[in-house]
Amino acid sequence: MSIIEAKLNGIASQTGKVKIIVAAIIVIIMGTLPFWGSGYMTNVFLLIFLYMSIGMMWNLLSGYAGLTSLGQQAFIGIGGYSVAVLTQVYGLSLIWGFAVGSVVGVVFALVISMPIFKMNGAYFTIGTWIIAEALYIFFVKWEFVNYGIGYPITAAYGIPMWGLYLASFIVGIGSIVIVTLLLKSRLGLTLMAMRDDSGAAEVRGVKLYRTKLICYLIAAFWVTITGCLLFLNQAYIVPSSAFTIDWTIACVFIVIIGGIGTIEGPIVGAVIYVFLRQILYGFPGISNIILGIIAIIIIIVAPKGIMGYLNNKFNLDIFSIRRRIKR
């Protein structure tokens, strides 16, 4: 090994240590927020972690696997209704709601993967949206879930704010860890190969269906759990809020402005999105228009999003997934 290579390795090692220390400090500050911050601040960051989670999973699908979905609201709704039905109708604990919801979400994803994975590009995108809309109509007409009236989730009132916040914090941080580890694995490499050129990837031995399925099931599982927490925070669920496409629009906005195809993008995007929503609560009729204008401006100025721009300009790669060739 040359002197230059040794110095570069030393710099990389020091940089890695600094990143770990900074990350640990941030985790400690955010993890203890309910015990020193105000109730409003706690609720805002609770939402940031939950939106970060669904944004991270949408970015995994679209940014890294090339599977642009407009139907993520299906899994959010399944998670919310699982918690509502099992706690309100059957009187079971919230743990059962999370467990059953995650299983139902994965099974549903497995079933719908059979037809939608036969579609490519825009057809896949439209197919996921149609399935989510069909699920919404089904729940509106389903007597078992109280039609379109929905359910109050009274179990949510027994959870202290700090408990709900910590669960959301764990889910948000967990989404970062899952995506980072996945992309550093062999599966992550095949996902990006499939995204860049599915034909060439298949020729090189990538099993497209299995790779898509694993990625889709992971995203479905985590989004369903996040949906449970989103509706526990709201303490009420109806089909119009559970299966609204607004959830996926939020994912798209978060990832596009933050930086698609970067791990840092959904984090930055979630912070911006939640704070903008807090500011725009006073403009309910035009809030989505304002968000759309902001997204268009960022796309024009920075087509790869804020973090994509910073990564290219300053090599600001915080969660690096680069692989080094072993000599």
Coordinates of C-alpha atoms in Angstrom, one line a residue, residues 51 246 249-251 253-254 257 268-278 288 291:
Y51 CA -43.3 10.8 7.2
D246 CA -52.5 12.3 -0.2
I249 CA -48.3 12.5 -2.8
A250 CA -46.6 13.3 0.5
C251 CA -44.0 10.6 -0.2
F253 CA -43.0 15.5 -2.5
I254 CA -40.6 14.4 0.4
I257 CA -37.4 17.8 -2.9
V268 CA -34.4 16.4 4.7
G269 CA -37.6 16.2 2.7
A270 CA -39.7 15.0 5.7
V271 CA -38.4 17.9 7.8
I272 CA -39.3 20.4 5.1
Y273 CA -42.6 18.9 4.4
V274 CA -43.8 18.7 8.0
F275 CA -42.7 22.3 8.7
L276 CA -44.3 23.6 5.6
R277 CA -47.6 21.8 6.5
Q278 CA -47.5 23.5 9.9
N288 CA -51.3 21.7 -2.0
L291 CA -46.4 22.8 -2.1

